[in-house]
Amino acid sequence: MTHVLVTGGAGFIGTHVVTALLGASHHVTILDSGHPGAHRTPLPDHLAGAPLNRADLTDRTAVAGALSGVDVVIHQAAMVGLGVDLDDLPEYVRCNDLGTAVLLAEMARAGVGRLVLAGSMVVYGEGAYACPEHGPVRPAARTVADLAAGRFEPACPICGAAVRPGLVGEDAALDPRSVYAATKVAQEHLTAAWARQTGATVVALRYHNVYGPGMPRDTPYSGVAAIFRSALEAGRAPRVFEDGGQRRDFVHVRDVAAANLAALVATGTRTGWRAYNIASGRPATVGEMAAELARAAGGPSPVVTGEFRLGDVRHVVASPRRAETELGFKAAVGLADGVTEFASAPLRG
Ligand code: UD1
């Protein structure tokens, strides 16, 4: 039995991780601040039988106390999403980067040397692309003029030709395109530096688009699946931005929890820092996701609006092969089954 501290253990993904850990007979402690961006009601003292410390990660004393007797930390606590506006910037950095820095310092002091980091595919920026003429290329961020004219597909940065999207692997260059993405890159760099300096082990899981029961309702911080699901619950049609052809890998939250269990095992056998895509391996367009969800919910059909958001990328589709070969993790929930369940599952908040 391993004693695991789960930061953000009262959140959407954290709750599923805690349930999976308890199901595998681990000893679990939760540290969660109950951040108002993610929680609309006060947190309880216990969750699924695990003690819950209500404290912010930047509170050194509370973090030190929560680490007592812990073997491994699963670090889920973070502020996610695109946010409201740049007024959010300091809070993203405080929660995601200062919080991680305090956690790492206290782990080093307590001699806890095994960490699973909840990372994100947002670190890649745009996914992988190839130009017919120039081979693998990294398209620049799409301009407002292009997006407003309905030119949603990124172009070759050398010749401007249409590029073909491919699978993004873990060794792709990091290219964060939003404040949130920049804070997730910083988490990776901080944990890598910590691992090098202390000889500790970090398994960084780059989640793709997680969905499933307990997802937060529609907020400026929610992913698209929660936004569509909330609209359908209110009897409104999901609003699909751009032309709906943007591709993502929607991975079910129970698969993500299983990936965390596999990563926990790996922190006991590996050394150093290593990143893994956590994806279903079966990508879909956002338009397909909306249609599937509307069908499963028996709600109004999606509307493709042509709207766009700055900071959004066009296609991010991953290769899940490294997680499969090195962690033994393979997603088990198919999109049709997962979406059917999600259509009637409770949301949080
Ligand atoms: C998302 C999350 C990120 C998370 C990552 C991996 C945001 C901004 N990003 O990235 O936190 O780490 O997945 O799990 O939350 N869209 C619509 N209609 C809407 C809202 C969005 O069509 O009402 C479109 C967007 O334009 C975009 C796509 O859906 O093309 C995905 O949006 P979203 O889930 O917000 O962001 P990701 O970039 O996929």
CSV table of C-alpha atoms and ligand atoms in Angstrom, one decimal:
chain,number,residue,atom,x,y,z
A,1,MET,CA,0.0,0.0,0.0
A,2,THR,CA,1.4,3.4,-1.1
A,3,HIS,CA,0.5,6.6,0.7
A,4,VAL,CA,-0.4,9.1,-2.1
A,5,LEU,CA,-1.1,12.8,-1.7
A,6,VAL,CA,-3.4,14.1,-4.4
A,7,THR,CA,-3.3,17.8,-4.9
A,8,GLY,CA,-6.5,19.1,-6.5
A,9,GLY,CA,-8.1,15.9,-5.3
A,10,ALA,CA,-11.6,17.5,-5.0
A,11,GLY,CA,-11.6,18.6,-8.6
A,12,PHE,CA,-13.1,17.0,-11.7
A,13,ILE,CA,-10.1,14.8,-12.6
A,14,GLY,CA,-8.7,14.6,-9.1
A,15,THR,CA,-11.9,13.0,-7.7
A,16,HIS,CA,-11.7,10.2,-10.3
A,17,VAL,CA,-8.0,9.7,-9.5
A,18,VAL,CA,-8.8,9.5,-5.7
A,19,THR,CA,-11.6,6.9,-6.4
A,20,ALA,CA,-9.2,4.8,-8.5
A,21,LEU,CA,-6.5,5.0,-5.9
A,22,LEU,CA,-8.8,3.9,-3.1
A,23,GLY,CA,-10.2,1.2,-5.4
A,24,ALA,CA,-6.6,-0.1,-5.7
A,25,SER,CA,-6.3,0.0,-1.9
A,26,HIS,CA,-3.8,2.9,-1.7
A,27,HIS,CA,-3.8,5.2,1.3
A,28,VAL,CA,-4.9,8.6,0.0
A,29,THR,CA,-4.6,12.2,1.4
A,30,ILE,CA,-6.2,15.1,-0.5
A,31,LEU,CA,-4.9,18.7,-0.6
A,32,ASP,CA,-7.3,21.1,-2.3
A,33,SER,CA,-7.9,24.8,-1.9
A,34,GLY,CA,-11.5,24.7,-3.1
A,35,HIS,CA,-10.6,27.5,-5.6
A,36,PRO,CA,-13.7,29.4,-6.6
A,37,GLY,CA,-12.9,28.9,-10.3
A,38,ALA,CA,-13.6,25.2,-9.8
A,39,HIS,CA,-15.8,24.9,-6.7
A,40,ARG,CA,-19.0,26.8,-6.0
A,41,THR,CA,-19.6,25.1,-2.6
A,42,PRO,CA,-17.3,24.6,0.4
A,43,LEU,CA,-15.3,21.4,0.4
A,44,PRO,CA,-16.0,18.6,2.9
A,45,ASP,CA,-13.5,17.2,5.4
A,46,HIS,CA,-13.4,13.9,3.7
A,47,LEU,CA,-14.0,12.8,0.1
A,48,ALA,CA,-14.8,9.1,-0.6
A,49,GLY,CA,-13.3,8.3,2.8
A,50,ALA,CA,-10.0,10.1,2.2
A,51,PRO,CA,-9.1,13.1,4.5
A,52,LEU,CA,-9.2,16.4,2.7
A,53,ASN,CA,-6.8,19.2,3.7
A,54,ARG,CA,-8.4,22.5,2.6
A,55,ALA,CA,-5.4,24.7,1.9
A,56,ASP,CA,-3.7,26.5,-0.9
A,57,LEU,CA,-0.6,25.0,-2.4
A,58,THR,CA,1.3,28.3,-1.8
A,59,ASP,CA,0.8,27.7,2.0
A,60,ARG,CA,4.1,26.1,2.9
A,61,THR,CA,3.1,25.0,6.3
A,62,ALA,CA,-0.1,23.3,5.1
A,63,VAL,CA,1.8,21.6,2.2
A,64,ALA,CA,4.5,20.4,4.7
A,65,GLY,CA,1.8,19.0,7.0
A,66,ALA,CA,0.0,17.2,4.1
A,67,LEU,CA,3.2,15.6,3.0
A,68,SER,CA,3.7,13.8,6.3
A,69,GLY,CA,4.2,10.1,5.7
A,70,VAL,CA,3.5,10.4,1.9
A,71,ASP,CA,5.4,8.2,-0.6
A,72,VAL,CA,4.2,9.8,-3.9
A,73,VAL,CA,2.4,13.0,-4.9
A,74,ILE,CA,-0.1,13.1,-7.8
A,75,HIS,CA,-0.3,16.8,-8.6
A,76,GLN,CA,-3.6,17.7,-10.2
A,77,ALA,CA,-4.2,21.1,-8.7
A,78,ALA,CA,-4.3,23.8,-11.4
A,79,MET,CA,-6.3,26.5,-12.9
A,80,VAL,CA,-7.3,25.4,-16.4
A,81,GLY,CA,-8.8,26.9,-19.6
A,82,LEU,CA,-8.6,30.1,-21.5
A,83,GLY,CA,-9.9,32.2,-18.6
A,84,VAL,CA,-11.8,35.5,-18.7
A,85,ASP,CA,-9.1,38.0,-19.6
A,86,LEU,CA,-5.5,39.1,-18.8
A,87,ASP,CA,-6.6,40.0,-15.3
A,88,ASP,CA,-6.5,36.3,-14.7
A,89,LEU,CA,-2.8,36.1,-15.6
A,90,PRO,CA,-1.3,36.5,-12.0
A,91,GLU,CA,-3.8,34.0,-10.6
A,92,TYR,CA,-2.8,31.4,-13.3
A,93,VAL,CA,0.9,31.9,-12.4
A,94,ARG,CA,0.2,31.9,-8.7
A,95,CYS,CA,-1.8,28.7,-8.7
A,96,ASN,CA,0.0,26.7,-11.3
A,97,ASP,CA,3.6,27.8,-11.0
A,98,LEU,CA,4.1,29.3,-7.6
A,99,GLY,CA,2.0,26.5,-6.2
A,100,THR,CA,4.1,23.9,-8.0
A,101,ALA,CA,7.3,25.6,-6.8
A,102,VAL,CA,6.2,25.4,-3.1
A,103,LEU,CA,5.1,21.8,-3.5
A,104,LEU,CA,8.5,20.8,-5.0
A,105,ALA,CA,10.4,22.7,-2.3
A,106,GLU,CA,8.4,21.0,0.5
A,107,MET,CA,8.7,17.6,-1.2
A,108,ALA,CA,12.5,18.0,-1.3
A,109,ARG,CA,12.6,19.0,2.3
A,110,ALA,CA,10.4,16.0,3.3
A,111,GLY,CA,12.4,13.6,1.2
A,112,VAL,CA,9.4,12.7,-1.1
A,113,GLY,CA,10.9,11.9,-4.5
A,114,ARG,CA,8.1,10.5,-6.6
A,115,LEU,CA,5.8,12.8,-8.5
A,116,VAL,CA,3.0,12.3,-11.1
A,117,LEU,CA,2.3,15.7,-12.8
A,118,ALA,CA,-1.0,16.5,-14.5
A,119,GLY,CA,0.3,18.0,-17.7
A,120,SER,CA,-1.6,19.1,-20.8
A,121,MET,CA,-1.4,18.8,-24.6
A,122,VAL,CA,-1.6,22.6,-24.6
A,123,VAL,CA,2.2,22.7,-24.2
A,124,TYR,CA,2.5,21.7,-27.9
A,125,GLY,CA,0.5,24.7,-29.2
A,126,GLU,CA,-0.5,23.6,-32.7
A,127,GLY,CA,-0.2,19.8,-33.3
A,128,ALA,CA,2.1,18.3,-35.9
A,129,TYR,CA,1.8,19.3,-39.6
A,130,ALA,CA,3.5,18.5,-42.8
A,131,CYS,CA,3.8,20.6,-45.9
A,132,PRO,CA,3.7,18.7,-49.2
A,133,GLU,CA,6.8,20.7,-50.3
A,134,HIS,CA,8.7,21.3,-47.1
A,135,GLY,CA,7.9,18.3,-44.9
A,136,PRO,CA,7.3,18.7,-41.2
A,137,VAL,CA,6.7,22.4,-40.3
A,138,ARG,CA,5.4,24.4,-37.3
A,139,PRO,CA,2.7,26.8,-38.5
A,140,ALA,CA,2.6,30.2,-36.8
A,141,ALA,CA,-0.5,31.3,-34.7
A,142,ARG,CA,-3.4,32.0,-37.0
A,143,THR,CA,-4.0,35.7,-37.5
A,144,VAL,CA,-7.3,37.5,-36.8
A,145,ALA,CA,-7.5,38.4,-40.5
A,146,ASP,CA,-7.3,34.8,-41.5
A,147,LEU,CA,-9.8,33.6,-38.9
A,148,ALA,CA,-12.2,36.4,-39.6
A,149,ALA,CA,-12.1,35.4,-43.3
A,150,GLY,CA,-12.8,31.8,-42.4
A,151,ARG,CA,-9.3,30.6,-43.2
A,152,PHE,CA,-9.1,28.3,-40.2
A,153,GLU,CA,-6.4,25.8,-41.4
A,154,PRO,CA,-2.9,26.7,-40.6
A,155,ALA,CA,-0.5,27.3,-43.5
A,156,CYS,CA,3.1,26.3,-44.2
A,157,PRO,CA,5.3,29.0,-42.7
A,158,ILE,CA,7.7,28.8,-45.7
A,159,CYS,CA,5.4,28.7,-48.7
A,160,GLY,CA,1.9,29.3,-47.4
A,161,ALA,CA,0.6,26.0,-48.8
A,162,ALA,CA,-2.1,24.0,-47.1
A,163,VAL,CA,-0.5,21.6,-44.5
A,164,ARG,CA,-1.6,18.1,-43.5
A,165,PRO,CA,-2.2,17.5,-39.7
A,166,GLY,CA,-0.4,14.4,-38.2
A,167,LEU,CA,0.2,12.9,-34.8
A,168,VAL,CA,2.1,14.9,-32.2
A,169,GLY,CA,4.7,12.9,-30.3
A,170,GLU,CA,6.1,13.8,-26.9
A,171,ASP,CA,9.4,15.0,-28.4
A,172,ALA,CA,7.7,17.7,-30.3
A,173,ALA,CA,8.9,21.3,-29.5
A,174,LEU,CA,6.9,23.1,-26.9
A,175,ASP,CA,5.1,26.1,-28.2
A,176,PRO,CA,2.5,27.4,-25.7
A,177,ARG,CA,-0.1,29.7,-27.2
A,178,SER,CA,-2.0,30.9,-24.1
A,179,VAL,CA,-1.3,32.0,-20.5
A,180,TYR,CA,-2.6,28.7,-19.3
A,181,ALA,CA,-0.4,26.8,-21.7
A,182,ALA,CA,2.7,28.9,-20.6
A,183,THR,CA,2.0,28.0,-17.0
A,184,LYS,CA,1.8,24.3,-17.9
A,185,VAL,CA,5.1,24.5,-19.8
A,186,ALA,CA,6.6,26.2,-16.7
A,187,GLN,CA,5.4,23.3,-14.5
A,188,GLU,CA,7.1,20.8,-16.8
A,189,HIS,CA,10.4,22.8,-16.6
A,190,LEU,CA,10.2,23.3,-12.8
A,191,THR,CA,9.6,19.6,-12.2
A,192,ALA,CA,12.4,18.6,-14.6
A,193,ALA,CA,14.8,20.9,-12.8
A,194,TRP,CA,13.7,19.5,-9.5
A,195,ALA,CA,14.1,15.9,-10.6
A,196,ARG,CA,17.7,16.7,-11.9
A,197,GLN,CA,18.7,18.5,-8.7
A,198,THR,CA,17.3,15.9,-6.3
A,199,GLY,CA,17.5,12.7,-8.2
A,200,ALA,CA,13.7,12.4,-8.0
A,201,THR,CA,11.3,10.8,-10.5
A,202,VAL,CA,8.6,12.6,-12.4
A,203,VAL,CA,6.0,11.1,-14.8
A,204,ALA,CA,4.3,14.0,-16.6
A,205,LEU,CA,1.0,13.1,-18.1
A,206,ARG,CA,0.0,15.4,-21.0
A,207,TYR,CA,-3.8,15.0,-20.9
A,208,HIS,CA,-5.7,15.6,-24.1
A,209,ASN,CA,-9.3,16.8,-23.9
A,210,VAL,CA,-10.7,15.1,-20.8
A,211,TYR,CA,-14.5,14.7,-20.5
A,212,GLY,CA,-16.8,12.6,-18.3
A,213,PRO,CA,-19.0,12.6,-15.3
A,214,GLY,CA,-18.4,15.3,-12.7
A,215,MET,CA,-17.1,17.8,-15.3
A,216,PRO,CA,-17.6,21.4,-14.2
A,217,ARG,CA,-20.5,23.3,-15.7
A,218,ASP,CA,-20.0,26.0,-18.4
A,219,THR,CA,-17.5,28.6,-17.0
A,220,PRO,CA,-14.8,30.6,-18.8
A,221,TYR,CA,-12.4,27.9,-17.5
A,222,SER,CA,-14.3,24.9,-18.9
A,223,GLY,CA,-13.3,22.7,-21.8
A,224,VAL,CA,-15.6,22.4,-24.8
A,225,ALA,CA,-17.3,19.1,-23.8
A,226,ALA,CA,-18.6,20.7,-20.6
A,227,ILE,CA,-19.8,23.8,-22.5
A,228,PHE,CA,-21.7,21.6,-25.0
A,229,ARG,CA,-23.1,19.4,-22.3
A,230,SER,CA,-24.3,22.5,-20.3
A,231,ALA,CA,-26.0,24.0,-23.3
A,232,LEU,CA,-27.8,20.8,-24.1
A,233,GLU,CA,-29.0,20.5,-20.4
A,234,ALA,CA,-30.4,24.0,-20.7
A,235,GLY,CA,-32.2,23.0,-24.0
A,236,ARG,CA,-29.9,25.1,-26.1
A,237,ALA,CA,-27.9,23.9,-29.2
A,238,PRO,CA,-24.2,23.5,-28.8
A,239,ARG,CA,-22.4,26.3,-30.6
A,240,VAL,CA,-19.5,25.0,-32.6
A,241,PHE,CA,-16.8,27.5,-33.4
A,242,GLU,CA,-14.8,27.9,-36.6
A,243,ASP,CA,-16.2,25.4,-39.1
A,244,GLY,CA,-16.3,22.5,-36.6
A,245,GLY,CA,-13.5,20.7,-38.5
A,246,GLN,CA,-10.9,21.3,-35.7
A,247,ARG,CA,-9.6,18.0,-34.4
A,248,ARG,CA,-9.0,16.9,-30.8
A,249,ASP,CA,-8.6,13.7,-28.9
A,250,PHE,CA,-11.4,13.4,-26.3
A,251,VAL,CA,-10.2,11.0,-23.6
A,252,HIS,CA,-12.6,9.8,-20.9
A,253,VAL,CA,-11.9,10.8,-17.3
A,254,ARG,CA,-11.8,7.2,-16.0
A,255,ASP,CA,-9.1,6.4,-18.6
A,256,VAL,CA,-7.2,9.4,-17.3
A,257,ALA,CA,-7.5,8.1,-13.7
A,258,ALA,CA,-6.2,4.7,-14.9
A,259,ALA,CA,-3.3,6.5,-16.5
A,260,ASN,CA,-2.5,8.1,-13.2
A,261,LEU,CA,-2.4,4.6,-11.5
A,262,ALA,CA,-0.1,3.4,-14.2
A,263,ALA,CA,2.1,6.5,-13.7
A,264,LEU,CA,2.2,5.9,-10.0
A,265,VAL,CA,3.6,2.4,-10.5
A,266,ALA,CA,6.1,3.9,-13.0
A,267,THR,CA,7.5,6.4,-10.4
A,268,GLY,CA,8.6,3.3,-8.4
A,269,THR,CA,10.6,1.8,-11.3
A,270,ARG,CA,11.8,4.7,-13.4
A,271,THR,CA,14.2,7.6,-12.7
A,272,GLY,CA,14.4,11.1,-14.1
A,273,TRP,CA,11.7,13.0,-15.9
A,274,ARG,CA,9.5,11.7,-18.8
A,275,ALA,CA,6.3,13.0,-20.5
A,276,TYR,CA,3.5,10.9,-22.0
A,277,ASN,CA,0.5,11.8,-24.1
A,278,ILE,CA,-2.7,10.6,-22.4
A,279,ALA,CA,-5.1,10.3,-25.3
A,280,SER,CA,-7.7,7.9,-26.6
A,281,GLY,CA,-5.9,7.5,-29.9
A,282,ARG,CA,-9.2,8.0,-31.7
A,283,PRO,CA,-9.5,11.7,-32.6
A,284,ALA,CA,-12.7,13.5,-33.5
A,285,THR,CA,-13.6,16.9,-34.8
A,286,VAL,CA,-15.3,19.3,-32.5
A,287,GLY,CA,-18.3,19.2,-34.8
A,288,GLU,CA,-18.5,15.4,-34.5
A,289,MET,CA,-18.2,15.7,-30.7
A,290,ALA,CA,-21.1,18.2,-30.6
A,291,ALA,CA,-23.3,16.1,-32.9
A,292,GLU,CA,-22.6,12.9,-31.0
A,293,LEU,CA,-23.4,14.6,-27.7
A,294,ALA,CA,-26.6,16.2,-29.0
A,295,ARG,CA,-27.8,12.9,-30.4
A,296,ALA,CA,-27.1,11.1,-27.1
A,297,ALA,CA,-28.8,13.9,-25.1
A,298,GLY,CA,-31.7,14.0,-27.5
A,299,GLY,CA,-31.2,17.7,-27.7
A,300,PRO,CA,-31.1,20.3,-30.5
A,301,SER,CA,-28.5,19.8,-33.2
A,302,PRO,CA,-25.3,21.8,-33.0
A,303,VAL,CA,-25.0,25.2,-34.8
A,304,VAL,CA,-21.7,25.9,-36.6
A,305,THR,CA,-21.2,29.6,-35.9
A,306,GLY,CA,-17.8,30.5,-37.5
A,307,GLU,CA,-16.9,32.3,-34.3
A,308,PHE,CA,-13.2,32.0,-33.2
A,309,ARG,CA,-11.1,32.6,-30.1
A,310,LEU,CA,-7.6,33.9,-30.1
A,311,GLY,CA,-5.3,31.4,-28.5
A,312,ASP,CA,-7.2,28.4,-29.9
A,313,VAL,CA,-5.2,26.0,-32.0
A,314,ARG,CA,-6.7,24.1,-35.0
A,315,HIS,CA,-5.7,20.4,-34.6
A,316,VAL,CA,-4.0,18.6,-31.7
A,317,VAL,CA,-4.0,14.9,-32.3
A,318,ALA,CA,-1.6,12.7,-30.3
A,319,SER,CA,0.2,9.5,-30.6
A,320,PRO,CA,-0.7,7.5,-27.4
A,321,ARG,CA,2.0,4.9,-28.2
A,322,ARG,CA,4.7,5.9,-25.6
A,323,ALA,CA,2.2,5.6,-22.7
A,324,GLU,CA,1.1,2.2,-24.1
A,325,THR,CA,4.6,0.8,-24.4
A,326,GLU,CA,6.2,2.3,-21.3
A,327,LEU,CA,3.3,2.7,-18.8
A,328,GLY,CA,1.1,-0.1,-20.1
A,329,PHE,CA,-1.7,2.4,-20.4
A,330,LYS,CA,-4.3,2.1,-23.1
A,331,ALA,CA,-7.6,4.0,-23.1
A,332,ALA,CA,-10.6,1.7,-22.8
A,333,VAL,CA,-13.7,4.0,-23.2
A,334,GLY,CA,-14.8,4.6,-26.8
A,335,LEU,CA,-16.2,8.0,-27.8
A,336,ALA,CA,-19.7,6.7,-28.5
A,337,ASP,CA,-20.0,4.9,-25.1
A,338,GLY,CA,-18.3,7.7,-23.2
A,339,VAL,CA,-20.5,10.4,-24.8
A,340,THR,CA,-23.7,8.4,-24.2
A,341,GLU,CA,-22.8,8.1,-20.5
A,342,PHE,CA,-21.7,11.8,-20.3
A,343,ALA,CA,-25.0,13.0,-21.9
A,344,SER,CA,-26.9,12.1,-18.8
A,345,ALA,CA,-24.2,12.1,-16.1
A,346,PRO,CA,-24.2,14.8,-13.5
A,347,LEU,CA,-22.0,17.9,-13.9
A,348,ARG,CA,-20.5,19.7,-10.9
A,349,GLY,CA,-21.2,23.2,-9.6
B,1,UD1,C1,-8.5,22.2,-23.7
B,1,UD1,C2,-8.4,23.1,-22.5
B,1,UD1,C3,-7.3,22.9,-21.7
B,1,UD1,C4,-6.9,21.5,-21.5
B,1,UD1,C5,-6.8,20.8,-22.8
B,1,UD1,C6,-6.5,19.3,-22.6
B,1,UD1,C7,-9.3,25.4,-22.6
B,1,UD1,C8,-9.2,26.7,-23.3
B,1,UD1,N1,-8.4,24.5,-23.0
B,1,UD1,O1,-7.8,22.7,-24.8
B,1,UD1,O2,-7.5,23.5,-20.5
B,1,UD1,O3,-5.7,21.3,-20.8
B,1,UD1,O4,-8.0,20.9,-23.4
B,1,UD1,O5,-7.4,18.7,-21.8
B,1,UD1,O6,-10.2,25.1,-21.8
B,1,UD1,N2,-15.2,25.5,-29.0
B,1,UD1,C9,-16.4,25.5,-29.6
B,1,UD1,N3,-17.5,25.9,-28.9
B,1,UD1,C10,-17.4,26.4,-27.6
B,1,UD1,C11,-16.1,26.4,-26.9
B,1,UD1,C12,-15.0,25.9,-27.7
B,1,UD1,O7,-16.6,25.0,-30.7
B,1,UD1,O8,-18.4,26.8,-27.0
B,1,UD1,C13,-14.0,25.0,-29.7
B,1,UD1,C14,-12.8,25.8,-29.6
B,1,UD1,O9,-12.8,26.9,-30.5
B,1,UD1,C15,-11.7,24.8,-29.9
B,1,UD1,C16,-12.3,23.5,-29.4
B,1,UD1,O10,-13.7,23.7,-29.2
B,1,UD1,O11,-11.5,24.7,-31.3
B,1,UD1,C17,-11.7,23.0,-28.1
B,1,UD1,O12,-11.9,24.0,-27.1
B,1,UD1,P1,-11.4,23.9,-25.6
B,1,UD1,O13,-11.8,22.6,-25.0
B,1,UD1,O14,-11.8,25.1,-24.9
B,1,UD1,O15,-9.8,24.0,-25.7
B,1,UD1,P2,-8.6,23.1,-26.1
B,1,UD1,O16,-7.6,23.9,-26.9
B,1,UD1,O17,-9.0,21.8,-26.8
